[in-house]
Tab-separated table of C-alpha atoms in Angstrom:
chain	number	residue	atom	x	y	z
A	3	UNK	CA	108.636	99.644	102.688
A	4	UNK	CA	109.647	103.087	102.191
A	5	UNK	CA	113.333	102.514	101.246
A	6	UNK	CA	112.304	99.522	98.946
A	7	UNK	CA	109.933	101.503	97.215
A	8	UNK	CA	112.659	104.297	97.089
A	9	UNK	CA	115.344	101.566	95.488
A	10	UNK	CA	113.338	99.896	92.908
A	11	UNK	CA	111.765	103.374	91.739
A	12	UNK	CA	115.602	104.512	91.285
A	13	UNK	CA	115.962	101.305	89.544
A	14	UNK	CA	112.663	101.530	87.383
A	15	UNK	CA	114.101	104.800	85.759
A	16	UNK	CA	117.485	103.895	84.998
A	17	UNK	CA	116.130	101.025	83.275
A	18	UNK	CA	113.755	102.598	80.975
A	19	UNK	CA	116.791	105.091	80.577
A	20	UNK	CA	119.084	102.408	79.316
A	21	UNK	CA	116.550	100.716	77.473
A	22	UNK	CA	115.140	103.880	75.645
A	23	UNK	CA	119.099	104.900	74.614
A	24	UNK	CA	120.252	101.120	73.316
A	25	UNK	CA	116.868	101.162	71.167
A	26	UNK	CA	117.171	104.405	69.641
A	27	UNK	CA	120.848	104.567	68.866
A	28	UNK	CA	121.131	100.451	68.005
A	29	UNK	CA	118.286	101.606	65.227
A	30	UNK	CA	119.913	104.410	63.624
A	31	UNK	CA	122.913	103.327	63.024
A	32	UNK	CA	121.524	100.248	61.283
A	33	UNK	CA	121.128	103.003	58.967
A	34	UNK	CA	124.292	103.594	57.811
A	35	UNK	CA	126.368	102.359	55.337
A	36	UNK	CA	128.262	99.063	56.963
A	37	UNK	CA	124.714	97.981	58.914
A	38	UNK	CA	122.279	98.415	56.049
A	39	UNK	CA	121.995	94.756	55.130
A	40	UNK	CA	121.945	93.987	58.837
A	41	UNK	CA	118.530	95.259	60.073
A	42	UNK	CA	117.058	91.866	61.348
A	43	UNK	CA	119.742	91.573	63.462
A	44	UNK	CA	119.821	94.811	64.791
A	45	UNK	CA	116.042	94.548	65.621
A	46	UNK	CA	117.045	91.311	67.422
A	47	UNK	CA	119.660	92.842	69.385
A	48	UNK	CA	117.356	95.170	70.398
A	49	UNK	CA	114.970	92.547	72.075
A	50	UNK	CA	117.928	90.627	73.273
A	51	UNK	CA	119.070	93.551	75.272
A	52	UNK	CA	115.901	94.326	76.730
A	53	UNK	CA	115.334	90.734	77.818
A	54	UNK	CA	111.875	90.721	75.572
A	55	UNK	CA	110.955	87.217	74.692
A	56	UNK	CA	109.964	86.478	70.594
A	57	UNK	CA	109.707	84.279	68.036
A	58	UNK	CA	113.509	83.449	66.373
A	59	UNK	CA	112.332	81.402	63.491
A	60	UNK	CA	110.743	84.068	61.442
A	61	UNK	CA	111.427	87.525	60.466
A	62	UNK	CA	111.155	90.494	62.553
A	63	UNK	CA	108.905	93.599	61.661
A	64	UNK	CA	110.190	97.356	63.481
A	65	UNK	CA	106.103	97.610	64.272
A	66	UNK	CA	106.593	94.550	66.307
A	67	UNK	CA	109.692	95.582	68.140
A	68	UNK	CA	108.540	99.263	69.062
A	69	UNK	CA	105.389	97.755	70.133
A	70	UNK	CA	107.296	94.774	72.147
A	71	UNK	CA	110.232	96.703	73.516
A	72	UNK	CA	108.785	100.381	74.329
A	73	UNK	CA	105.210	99.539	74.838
A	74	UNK	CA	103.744	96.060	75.859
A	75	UNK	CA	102.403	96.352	79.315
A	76	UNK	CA	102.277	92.929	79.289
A	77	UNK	CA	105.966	92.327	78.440
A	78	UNK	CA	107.652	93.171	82.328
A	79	UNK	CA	110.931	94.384	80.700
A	80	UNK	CA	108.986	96.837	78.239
A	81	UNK	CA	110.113	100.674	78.467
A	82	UNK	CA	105.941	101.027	79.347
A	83	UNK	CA	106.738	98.759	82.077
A	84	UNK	CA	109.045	99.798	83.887
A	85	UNK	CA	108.025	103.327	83.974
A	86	UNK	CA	105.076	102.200	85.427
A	87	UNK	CA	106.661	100.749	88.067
A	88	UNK	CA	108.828	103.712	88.419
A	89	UNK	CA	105.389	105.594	88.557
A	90	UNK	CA	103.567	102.783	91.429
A	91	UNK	CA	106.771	102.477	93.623
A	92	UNK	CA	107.064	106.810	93.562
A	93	UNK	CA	102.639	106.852	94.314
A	94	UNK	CA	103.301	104.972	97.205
A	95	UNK	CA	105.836	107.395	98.983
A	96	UNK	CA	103.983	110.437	97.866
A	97	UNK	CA	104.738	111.804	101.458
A	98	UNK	CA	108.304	111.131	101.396
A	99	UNK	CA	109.080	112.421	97.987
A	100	UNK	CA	108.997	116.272	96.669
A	101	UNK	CA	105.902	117.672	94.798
A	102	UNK	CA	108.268	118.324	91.667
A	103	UNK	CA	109.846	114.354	91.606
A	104	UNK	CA	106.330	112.956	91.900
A	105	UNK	CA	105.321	115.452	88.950
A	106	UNK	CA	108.120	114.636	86.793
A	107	UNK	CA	107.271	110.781	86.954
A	108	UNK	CA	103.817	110.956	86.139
A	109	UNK	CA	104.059	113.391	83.629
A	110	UNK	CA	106.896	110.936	81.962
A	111	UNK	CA	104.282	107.988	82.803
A	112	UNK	CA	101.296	110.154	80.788
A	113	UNK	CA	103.861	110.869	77.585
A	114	UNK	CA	104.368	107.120	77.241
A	115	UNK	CA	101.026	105.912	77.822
A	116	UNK	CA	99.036	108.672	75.744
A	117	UNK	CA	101.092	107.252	72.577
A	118	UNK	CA	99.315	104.829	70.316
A	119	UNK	CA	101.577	101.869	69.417
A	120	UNK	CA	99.413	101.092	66.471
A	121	UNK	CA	99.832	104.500	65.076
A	122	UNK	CA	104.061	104.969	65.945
A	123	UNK	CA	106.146	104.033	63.434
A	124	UNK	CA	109.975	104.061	62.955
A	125	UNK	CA	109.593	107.852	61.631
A	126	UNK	CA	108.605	109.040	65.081
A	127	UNK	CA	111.277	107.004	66.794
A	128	UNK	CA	113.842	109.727	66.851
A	129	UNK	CA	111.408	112.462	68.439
A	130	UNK	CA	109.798	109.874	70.487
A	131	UNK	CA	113.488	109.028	71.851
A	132	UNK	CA	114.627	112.718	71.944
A	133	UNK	CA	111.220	113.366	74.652
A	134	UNK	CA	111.904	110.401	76.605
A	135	UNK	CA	115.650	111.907	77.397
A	136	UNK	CA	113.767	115.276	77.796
A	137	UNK	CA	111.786	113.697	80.571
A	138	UNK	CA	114.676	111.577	82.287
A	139	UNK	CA	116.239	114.901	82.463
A	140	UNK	CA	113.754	116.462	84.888
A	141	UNK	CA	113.327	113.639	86.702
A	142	UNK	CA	116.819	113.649	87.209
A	143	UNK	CA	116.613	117.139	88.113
A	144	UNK	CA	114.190	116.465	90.611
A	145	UNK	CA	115.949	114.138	92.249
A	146	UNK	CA	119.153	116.227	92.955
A	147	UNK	CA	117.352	119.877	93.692
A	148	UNK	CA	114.142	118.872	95.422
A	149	UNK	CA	114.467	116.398	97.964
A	150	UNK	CA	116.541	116.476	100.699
A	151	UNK	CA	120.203	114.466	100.407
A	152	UNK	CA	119.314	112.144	103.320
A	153	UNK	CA	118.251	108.329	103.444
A	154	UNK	CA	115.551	108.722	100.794
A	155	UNK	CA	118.561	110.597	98.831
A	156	UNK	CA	120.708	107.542	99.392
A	157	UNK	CA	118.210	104.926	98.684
A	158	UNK	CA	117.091	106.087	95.738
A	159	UNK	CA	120.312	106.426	94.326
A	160	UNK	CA	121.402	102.741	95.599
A	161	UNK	CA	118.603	101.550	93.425
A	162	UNK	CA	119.936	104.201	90.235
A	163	UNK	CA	123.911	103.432	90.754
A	164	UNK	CA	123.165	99.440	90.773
A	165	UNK	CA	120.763	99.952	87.843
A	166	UNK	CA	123.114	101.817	85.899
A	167	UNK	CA	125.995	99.138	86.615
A	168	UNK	CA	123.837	96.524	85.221
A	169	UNK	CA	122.732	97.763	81.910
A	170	UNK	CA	126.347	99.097	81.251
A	171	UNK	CA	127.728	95.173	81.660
A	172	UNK	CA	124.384	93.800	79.888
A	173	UNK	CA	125.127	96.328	76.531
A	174	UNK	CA	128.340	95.630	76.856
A	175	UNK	CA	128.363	91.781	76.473
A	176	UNK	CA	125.450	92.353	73.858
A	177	UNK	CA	127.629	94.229	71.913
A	178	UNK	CA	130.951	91.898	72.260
A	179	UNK	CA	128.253	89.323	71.148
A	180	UNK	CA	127.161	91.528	68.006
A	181	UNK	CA	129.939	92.379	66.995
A	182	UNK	CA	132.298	88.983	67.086
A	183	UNK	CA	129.029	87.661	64.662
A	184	UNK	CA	129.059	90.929	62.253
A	185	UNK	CA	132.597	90.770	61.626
A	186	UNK	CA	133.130	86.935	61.705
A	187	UNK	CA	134.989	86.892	64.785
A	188	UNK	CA	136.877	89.795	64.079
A	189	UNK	CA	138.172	88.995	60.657
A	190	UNK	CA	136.774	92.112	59.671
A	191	UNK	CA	137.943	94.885	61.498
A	192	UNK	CA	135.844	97.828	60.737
A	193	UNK	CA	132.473	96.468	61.649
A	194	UNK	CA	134.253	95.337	64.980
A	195	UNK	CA	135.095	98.521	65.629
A	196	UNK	CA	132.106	99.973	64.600
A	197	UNK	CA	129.872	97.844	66.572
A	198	UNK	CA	132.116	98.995	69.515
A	199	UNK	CA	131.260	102.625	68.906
A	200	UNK	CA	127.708	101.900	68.775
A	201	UNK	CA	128.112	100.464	72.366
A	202	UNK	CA	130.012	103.974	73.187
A	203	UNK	CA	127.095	105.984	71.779
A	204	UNK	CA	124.612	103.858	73.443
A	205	UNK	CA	126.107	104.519	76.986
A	206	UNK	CA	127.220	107.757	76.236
A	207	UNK	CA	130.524	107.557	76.090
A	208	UNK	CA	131.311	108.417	72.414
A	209	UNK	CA	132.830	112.303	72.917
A	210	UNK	CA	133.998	111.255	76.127
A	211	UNK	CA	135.859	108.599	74.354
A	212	UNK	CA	137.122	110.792	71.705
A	213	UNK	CA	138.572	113.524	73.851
A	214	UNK	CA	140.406	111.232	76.075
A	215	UNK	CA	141.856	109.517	73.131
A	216	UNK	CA	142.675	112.340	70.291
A	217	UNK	CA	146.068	111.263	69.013
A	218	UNK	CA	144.945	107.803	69.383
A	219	UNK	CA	142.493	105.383	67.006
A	220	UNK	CA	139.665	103.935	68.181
A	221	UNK	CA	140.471	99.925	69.623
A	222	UNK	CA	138.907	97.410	72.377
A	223	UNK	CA	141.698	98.365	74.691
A	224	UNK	CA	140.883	102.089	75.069
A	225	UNK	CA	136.763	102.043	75.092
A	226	UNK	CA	136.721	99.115	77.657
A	227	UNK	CA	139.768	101.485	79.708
A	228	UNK	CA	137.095	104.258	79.800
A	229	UNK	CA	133.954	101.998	80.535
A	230	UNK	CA	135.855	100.125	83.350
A	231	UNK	CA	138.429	101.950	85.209
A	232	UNK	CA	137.913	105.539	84.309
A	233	UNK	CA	136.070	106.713	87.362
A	234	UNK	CA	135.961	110.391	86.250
A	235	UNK	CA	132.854	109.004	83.614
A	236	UNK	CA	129.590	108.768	85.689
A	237	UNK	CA	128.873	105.526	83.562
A	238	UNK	CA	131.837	103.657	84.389
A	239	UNK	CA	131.812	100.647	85.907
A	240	UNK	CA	134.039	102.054	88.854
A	241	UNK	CA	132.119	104.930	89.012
A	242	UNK	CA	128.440	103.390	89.772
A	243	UNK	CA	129.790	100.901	92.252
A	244	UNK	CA	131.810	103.062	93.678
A	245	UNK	CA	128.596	105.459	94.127
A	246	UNK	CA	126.305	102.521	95.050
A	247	UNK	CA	129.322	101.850	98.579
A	248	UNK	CA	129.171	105.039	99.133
A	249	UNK	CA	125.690	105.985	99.489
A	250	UNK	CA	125.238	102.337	101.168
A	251	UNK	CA	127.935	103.705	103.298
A	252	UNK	CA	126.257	107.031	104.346
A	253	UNK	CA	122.447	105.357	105.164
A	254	UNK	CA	121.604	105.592	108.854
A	255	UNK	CA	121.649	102.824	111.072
A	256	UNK	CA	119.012	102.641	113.636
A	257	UNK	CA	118.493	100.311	116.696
């Protein structure tokens, strides 16, 4: 019970992290010049991503997304959601988990439930985001200076390394998807490309990306080279599997 609880609470947190980073960086660059005519699609991209369910035969509204994607309790792939179960799996194993981890959570569980989603609007999005990250941070923080780097170490970060691999291949083929339809299959080149930088930004790869590649432009072949194979960037592909082996690896076996 304990190392379930443990996995899907590493899980839980990852996912909100994900979710929380494709919504606010999918929504501000559908500010800029080559995505202003495109908002409706963006907002839809946003659902599709977070596997929220919604009514494709009429027009979207951002009050309906924010209160859909980020706080629905009744929508199980809501930001609200799964910090909640983030916040349930980590009540559970009080005793196995530091003071300061438990702390963290809740206090990340009371910032998103004290806000009203009939009073946030697309103005607050960008603070609203900026906390969230805030928060992840000293979770994250928690996790590596507080508790010791045993089983509960190596659970937990099964559950966070598999998480992490998942959302990574999920933005990715939503953004392959977005960006074959913006650009008409590629016929136009620069909103190809730029769709692919918005799935850089959105995993964090975007000065990564640019420092690797200086003398080089921007193309398919060098983002998915970093995102797959480069196992020096902690969101890799390589990187998280290889991380979810090797704490699988170091987990005690007990007759």
């Amino acid at each position: 019970r304990v190392a379930e609880n443990l996995y899907w609470m590493g899980r839980h947190i990852e996912r909100a992290d994900f979710c929380n980073r494709y919504t606010g960086v999918q929504f501000f660059n559908s500010l800029s010049a080559p995505m202003s005519g495109h908002k409706d699609f963006i907002l839809r991209s946003i659902l599709y991503m977070s596997d929220s369910s919604f009514d494709t035969t009429r027009p979207l509204s951002e009050q309906e997304v924010w209160k859909t994607v980020i706080f629905d309790p009744l929508n199980p792939n809501s930001i609200f959601s799964s910090i909640n179960h983030a916040r349930e799996n980590a009540r559970g194993i009080r005793n196995t988990i530091s003071t300061e981890l438990w702390e963290s959570i809740n206090k990340w569980y009371l910032f998103c439930k004290n806000r009203s989603h009939e009073e946030f609007s697309s103005s607050d999005l960008f603070w609203f985001s900026e906390q969230m990250i805030a928060h992840q941070a000293l979770i994250k923080s928690s996790m590596v200076n507080t508790i010791l780097h045993d089983d509960v170490w190596h659970f937990l970060n099964v559950g966070v390394s598999l998480e992490r691999t998942l959302q990574v291949l999920k933005i990715i083929r939503t953004k392959i998807s977005d960006s074959a339809i913006l650009s008409n299959s590629g016929a136009l080149e620069s909103l190809k490309i730029f769709q692919l930088s918005v799935l850089l930004r959105s995993v964090g790869a975007y000065d990564v990306h640019q420092t690797i590649n200086k003398a080089q432009l921007m193309t398919t072949a060098t983002i998915f080279k970093l995102i797959f194979s480069n196992d020096l960037f902690p969101r890799s592909t390589v990187s998280s599997t290889g991380k979810v082996f090797r704490h699988l690896s170091k987990i005690s076996v007990k007759s």
